[in-house]
CSV table of C-alpha atoms in Angstrom, one decimal:
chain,number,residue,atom,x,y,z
D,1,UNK,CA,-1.7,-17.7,-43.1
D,2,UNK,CA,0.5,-20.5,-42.2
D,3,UNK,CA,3.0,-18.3,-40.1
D,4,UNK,CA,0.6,-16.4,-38.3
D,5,UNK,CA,1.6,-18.2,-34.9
D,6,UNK,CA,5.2,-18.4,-36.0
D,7,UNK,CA,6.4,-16.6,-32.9
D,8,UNK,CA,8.4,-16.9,-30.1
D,9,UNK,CA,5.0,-18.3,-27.8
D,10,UNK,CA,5.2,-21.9,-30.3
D,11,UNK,CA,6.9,-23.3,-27.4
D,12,UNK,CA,4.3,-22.2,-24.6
D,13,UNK,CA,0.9,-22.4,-26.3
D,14,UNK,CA,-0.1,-26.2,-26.6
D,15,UNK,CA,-2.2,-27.3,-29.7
D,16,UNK,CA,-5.3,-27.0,-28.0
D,17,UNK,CA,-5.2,-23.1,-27.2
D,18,UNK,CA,-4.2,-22.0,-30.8
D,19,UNK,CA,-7.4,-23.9,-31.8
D,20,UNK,CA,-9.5,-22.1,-29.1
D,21,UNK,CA,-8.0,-18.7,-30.6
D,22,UNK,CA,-8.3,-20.1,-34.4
D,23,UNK,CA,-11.1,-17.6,-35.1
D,24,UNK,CA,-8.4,-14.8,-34.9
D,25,UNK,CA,-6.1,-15.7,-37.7
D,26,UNK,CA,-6.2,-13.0,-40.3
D,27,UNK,CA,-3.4,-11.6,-43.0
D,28,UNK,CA,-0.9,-9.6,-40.6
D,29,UNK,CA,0.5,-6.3,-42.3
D,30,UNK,CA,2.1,-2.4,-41.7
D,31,UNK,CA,-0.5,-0.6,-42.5
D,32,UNK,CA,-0.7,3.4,-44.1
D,33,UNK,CA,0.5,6.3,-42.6
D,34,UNK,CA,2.8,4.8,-39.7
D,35,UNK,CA,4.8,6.5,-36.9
D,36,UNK,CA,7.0,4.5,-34.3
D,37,UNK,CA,6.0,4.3,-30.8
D,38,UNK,CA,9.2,3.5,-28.8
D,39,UNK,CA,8.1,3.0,-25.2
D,40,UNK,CA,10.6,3.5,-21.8
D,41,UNK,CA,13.4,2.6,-24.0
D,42,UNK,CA,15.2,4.6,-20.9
D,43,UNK,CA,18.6,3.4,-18.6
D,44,UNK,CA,16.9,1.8,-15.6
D,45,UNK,CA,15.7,-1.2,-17.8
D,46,UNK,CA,19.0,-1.8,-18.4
D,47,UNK,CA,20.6,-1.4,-15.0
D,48,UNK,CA,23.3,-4.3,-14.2
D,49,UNK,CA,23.9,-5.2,-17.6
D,50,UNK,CA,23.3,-8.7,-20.1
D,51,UNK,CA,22.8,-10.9,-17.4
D,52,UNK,CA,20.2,-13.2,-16.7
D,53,UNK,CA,17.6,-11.3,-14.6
D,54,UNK,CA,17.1,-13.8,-11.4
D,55,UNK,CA,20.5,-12.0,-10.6
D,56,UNK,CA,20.1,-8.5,-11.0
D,57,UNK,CA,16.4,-8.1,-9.5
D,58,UNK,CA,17.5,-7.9,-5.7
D,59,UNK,CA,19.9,-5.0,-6.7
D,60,UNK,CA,18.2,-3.7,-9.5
D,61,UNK,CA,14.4,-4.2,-9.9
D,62,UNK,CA,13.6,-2.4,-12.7
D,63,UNK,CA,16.2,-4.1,-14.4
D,64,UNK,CA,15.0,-6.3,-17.7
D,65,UNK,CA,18.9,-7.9,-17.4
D,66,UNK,CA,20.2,-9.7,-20.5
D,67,UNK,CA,16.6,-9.6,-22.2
D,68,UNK,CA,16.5,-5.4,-22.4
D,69,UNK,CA,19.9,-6.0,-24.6
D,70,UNK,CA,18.7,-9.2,-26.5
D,71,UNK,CA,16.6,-6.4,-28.2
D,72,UNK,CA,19.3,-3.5,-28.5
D,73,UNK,CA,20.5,-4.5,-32.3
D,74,UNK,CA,16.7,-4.7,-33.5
D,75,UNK,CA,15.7,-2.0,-31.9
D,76,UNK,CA,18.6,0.0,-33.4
D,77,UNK,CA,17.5,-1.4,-37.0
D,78,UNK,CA,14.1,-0.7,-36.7
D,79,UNK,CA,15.2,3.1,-35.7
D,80,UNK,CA,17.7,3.1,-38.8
D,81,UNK,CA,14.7,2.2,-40.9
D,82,UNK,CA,11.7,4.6,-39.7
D,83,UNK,CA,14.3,7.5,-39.9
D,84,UNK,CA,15.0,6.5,-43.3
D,85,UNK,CA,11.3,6.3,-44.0
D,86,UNK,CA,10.9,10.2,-42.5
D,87,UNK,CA,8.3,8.9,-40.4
D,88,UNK,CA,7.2,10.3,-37.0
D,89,UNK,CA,9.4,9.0,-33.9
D,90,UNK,CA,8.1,8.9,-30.3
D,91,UNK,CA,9.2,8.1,-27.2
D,92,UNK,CA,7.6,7.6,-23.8
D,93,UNK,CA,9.6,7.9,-20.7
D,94,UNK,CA,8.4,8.4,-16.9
D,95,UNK,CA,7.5,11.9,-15.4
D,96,UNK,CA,9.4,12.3,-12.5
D,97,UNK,CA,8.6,16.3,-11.6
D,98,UNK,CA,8.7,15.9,-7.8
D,99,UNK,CA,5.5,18.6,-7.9
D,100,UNK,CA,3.9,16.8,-10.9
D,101,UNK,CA,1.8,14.1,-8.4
D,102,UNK,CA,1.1,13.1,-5.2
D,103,UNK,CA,3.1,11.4,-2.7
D,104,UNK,CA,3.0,7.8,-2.8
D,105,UNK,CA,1.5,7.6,-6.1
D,106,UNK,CA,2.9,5.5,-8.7
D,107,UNK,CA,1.6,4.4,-12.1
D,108,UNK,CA,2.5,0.1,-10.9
D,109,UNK,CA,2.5,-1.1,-7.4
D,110,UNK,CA,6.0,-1.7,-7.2
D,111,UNK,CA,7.7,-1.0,-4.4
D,112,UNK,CA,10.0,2.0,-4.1
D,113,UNK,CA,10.2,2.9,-7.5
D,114,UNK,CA,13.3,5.0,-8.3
D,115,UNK,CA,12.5,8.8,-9.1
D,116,UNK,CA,16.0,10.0,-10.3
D,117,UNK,CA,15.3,11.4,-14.0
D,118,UNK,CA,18.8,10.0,-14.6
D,119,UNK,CA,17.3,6.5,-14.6
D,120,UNK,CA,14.3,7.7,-16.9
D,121,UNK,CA,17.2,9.2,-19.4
D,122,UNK,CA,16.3,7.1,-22.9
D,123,UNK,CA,19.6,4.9,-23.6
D,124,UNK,CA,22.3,6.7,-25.5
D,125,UNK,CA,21.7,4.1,-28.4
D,126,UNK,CA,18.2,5.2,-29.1
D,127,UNK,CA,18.7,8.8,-28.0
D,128,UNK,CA,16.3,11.5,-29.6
D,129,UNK,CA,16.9,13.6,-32.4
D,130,UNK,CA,15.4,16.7,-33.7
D,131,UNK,CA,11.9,16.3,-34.9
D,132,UNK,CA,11.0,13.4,-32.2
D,133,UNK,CA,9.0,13.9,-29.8
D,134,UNK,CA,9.1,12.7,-26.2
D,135,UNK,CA,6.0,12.1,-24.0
D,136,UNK,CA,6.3,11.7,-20.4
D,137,UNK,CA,3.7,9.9,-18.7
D,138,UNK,CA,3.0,8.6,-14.9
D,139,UNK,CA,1.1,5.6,-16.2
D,140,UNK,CA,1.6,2.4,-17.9
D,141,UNK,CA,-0.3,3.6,-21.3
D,142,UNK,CA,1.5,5.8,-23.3
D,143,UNK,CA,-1.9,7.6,-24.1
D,144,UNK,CA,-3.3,7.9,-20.7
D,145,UNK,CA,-2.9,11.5,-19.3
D,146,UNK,CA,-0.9,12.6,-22.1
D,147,UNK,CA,-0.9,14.1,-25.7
D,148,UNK,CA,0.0,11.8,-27.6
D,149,UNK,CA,-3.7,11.1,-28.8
D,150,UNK,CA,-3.6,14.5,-30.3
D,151,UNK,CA,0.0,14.6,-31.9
D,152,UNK,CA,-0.9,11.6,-33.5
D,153,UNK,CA,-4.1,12.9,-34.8
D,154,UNK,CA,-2.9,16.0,-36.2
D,155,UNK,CA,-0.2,14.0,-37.8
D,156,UNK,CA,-2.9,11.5,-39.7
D,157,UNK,CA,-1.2,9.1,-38.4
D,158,UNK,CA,-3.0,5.7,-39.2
D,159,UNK,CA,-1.0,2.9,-37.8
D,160,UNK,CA,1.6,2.7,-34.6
D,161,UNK,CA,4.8,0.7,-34.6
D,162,UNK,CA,5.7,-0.2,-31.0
D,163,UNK,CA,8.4,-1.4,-29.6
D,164,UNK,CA,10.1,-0.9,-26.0
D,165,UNK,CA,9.2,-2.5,-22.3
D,166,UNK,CA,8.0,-4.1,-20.4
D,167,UNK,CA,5.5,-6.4,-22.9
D,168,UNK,CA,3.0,-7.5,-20.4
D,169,UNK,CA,3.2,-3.7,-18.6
D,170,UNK,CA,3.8,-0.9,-20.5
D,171,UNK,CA,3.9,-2.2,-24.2
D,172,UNK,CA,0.7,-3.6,-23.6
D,173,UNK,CA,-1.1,-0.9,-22.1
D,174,UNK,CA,-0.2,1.5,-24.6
D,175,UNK,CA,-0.8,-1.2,-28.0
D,176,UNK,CA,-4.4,-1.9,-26.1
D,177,UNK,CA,-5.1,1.8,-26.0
D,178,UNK,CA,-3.8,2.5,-29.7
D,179,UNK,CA,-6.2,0.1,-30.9
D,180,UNK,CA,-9.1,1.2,-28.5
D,181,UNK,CA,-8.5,4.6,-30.2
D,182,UNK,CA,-8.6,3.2,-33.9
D,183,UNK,CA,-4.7,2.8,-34.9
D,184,UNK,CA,-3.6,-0.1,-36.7
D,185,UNK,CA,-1.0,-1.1,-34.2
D,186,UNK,CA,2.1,-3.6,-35.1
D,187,UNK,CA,4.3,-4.8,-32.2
D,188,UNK,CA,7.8,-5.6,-33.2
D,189,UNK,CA,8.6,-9.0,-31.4
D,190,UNK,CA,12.0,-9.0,-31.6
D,191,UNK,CA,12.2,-5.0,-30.0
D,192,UNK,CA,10.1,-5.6,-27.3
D,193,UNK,CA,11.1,-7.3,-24.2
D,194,UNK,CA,9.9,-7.7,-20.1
D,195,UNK,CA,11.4,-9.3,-17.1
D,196,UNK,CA,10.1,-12.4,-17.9
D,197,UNK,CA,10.2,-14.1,-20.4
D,198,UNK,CA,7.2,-16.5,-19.8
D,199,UNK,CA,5.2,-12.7,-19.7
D,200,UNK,CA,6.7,-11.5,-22.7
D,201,UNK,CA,5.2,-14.8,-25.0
D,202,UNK,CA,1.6,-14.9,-23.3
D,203,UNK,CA,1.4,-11.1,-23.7
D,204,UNK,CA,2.5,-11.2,-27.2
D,205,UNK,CA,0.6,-14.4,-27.8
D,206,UNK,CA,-2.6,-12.2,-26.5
D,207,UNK,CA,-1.9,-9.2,-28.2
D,208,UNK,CA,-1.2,-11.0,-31.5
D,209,UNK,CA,-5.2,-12.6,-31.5
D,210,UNK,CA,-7.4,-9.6,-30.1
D,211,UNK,CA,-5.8,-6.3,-30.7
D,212,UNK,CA,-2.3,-6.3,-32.8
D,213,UNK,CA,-0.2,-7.6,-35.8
D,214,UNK,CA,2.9,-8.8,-34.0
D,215,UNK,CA,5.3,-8.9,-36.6
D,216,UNK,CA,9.3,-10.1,-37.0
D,217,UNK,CA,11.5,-7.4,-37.6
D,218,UNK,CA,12.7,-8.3,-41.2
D,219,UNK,CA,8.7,-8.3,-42.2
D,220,UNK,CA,8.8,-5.0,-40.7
D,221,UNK,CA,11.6,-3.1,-42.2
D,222,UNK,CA,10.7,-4.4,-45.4
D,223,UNK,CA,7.5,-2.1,-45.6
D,224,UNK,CA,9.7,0.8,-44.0
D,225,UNK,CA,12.8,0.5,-46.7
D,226,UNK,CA,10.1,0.3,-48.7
D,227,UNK,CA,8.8,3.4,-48.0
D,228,UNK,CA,12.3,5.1,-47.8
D,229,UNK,CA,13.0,4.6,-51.4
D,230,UNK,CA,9.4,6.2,-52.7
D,231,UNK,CA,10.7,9.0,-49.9
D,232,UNK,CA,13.7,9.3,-52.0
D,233,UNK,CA,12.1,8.9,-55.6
């Protein structure tokens, strides 16, 4: 159990919280039956490009700046591997149907929130392919109004592997409601990612001791290319 807080929050949490939340350590694992959650992996978190954030957020406040592409190359891994595995891929990405809710309603309180589907596109790197499914939603959790509950129930699917933006919005709203519904969910630290950094380790941090495993990638794609050679057997 020694690497159970061997995450990117080390440098954040002082010795006195991990005590407080020492009644949460456990054995971290990928459980049965997994499908990958990959949530708003779409172009307006990656508006402006890899710079830091501080100087894209005036012209582009969606934008998750350098850390949305910190998390390209896992993200693209992690994809490799669950299509290896055959394993269910989802996506989430915002409704923008002009007639689909009222005016002035928005799923955060941001704002002036674009509504151009262009900028709700998922990034050419991660784009779809036959067989995955995208929800649309027009709040944070990937379950809320939506039917992914179902898909995923018909599909006996057991655990959730998420990845995507932001951590502390999004991510975490959709993880919280996977477990509330009885999923064994893993977050994938290194695919995940937020405006802020300092949001991205507390949220993780959180998630890690009350609802999710959050696991390193290579911990992660070892169970999947796991399951890709008994796929191929």
């Amino acid at each position: 159990m020694d690497d159970f807080e061997d995450h990117c929050w080390k440098d954040i949490v002082p010795s006195e919280v991990l005590d407080i939340y020492s009644h949460y350590i456990r054995k971290t694992f990928v459980g049965s039956a997994p499908a990958l959650l990959a949530i708003d992996l779409y172009e307006l978190a990656y508006q402006g490009g890899a710079k830091p954030v501080a100087e894209l957020h005036r012209t582009y406040p969606s934008s998750c700046g350098e850390n949305a592409y910190a998390a390209v190359e896992p993200t693209k891994r992690l994809f490799a591997a669950a299509r290896a595995a055959s394993i269910p891929v989802f996506y989430t990405t915002q409704d923008t149907r002009p007639d689909s809710l009222p005016t002035r309603i928005n799923a955060t309180k941001r704002q002036r929130p674009s509504r151009s589907p262009a900028d709700y596109a998922i990034k050419a790197e991660f784009k779809p392919q036959a067989g995955d499914v995208v929800i649309t939603k027009q709040r944070a959790s990937a379950f809320y109004g939506t039917p992914l509950l179902a898909h995923l129930t018909q599909l006996g699917i057991q655990t959730i592997i998420v990845c995507g933006e932001s951590t502390s919005g999004c991510v975490r709203a959709s993880a919280v409601d996977a477990y509330s519904n009885g999923f064994h969910v893993v977050v994938v630290e290194e695919c995940c990612f937020d405006r802020s950094i300092l949001s991205h380790k507390v949220n993780l941090f959180d998630m890690h001791h009350k609802y999710t495993d959050v696991m390193h990638i290579d911990k992660v794609l070892a169970h999947l290319n796991g399951l890709a050679v008994k796929e191929a057997s």
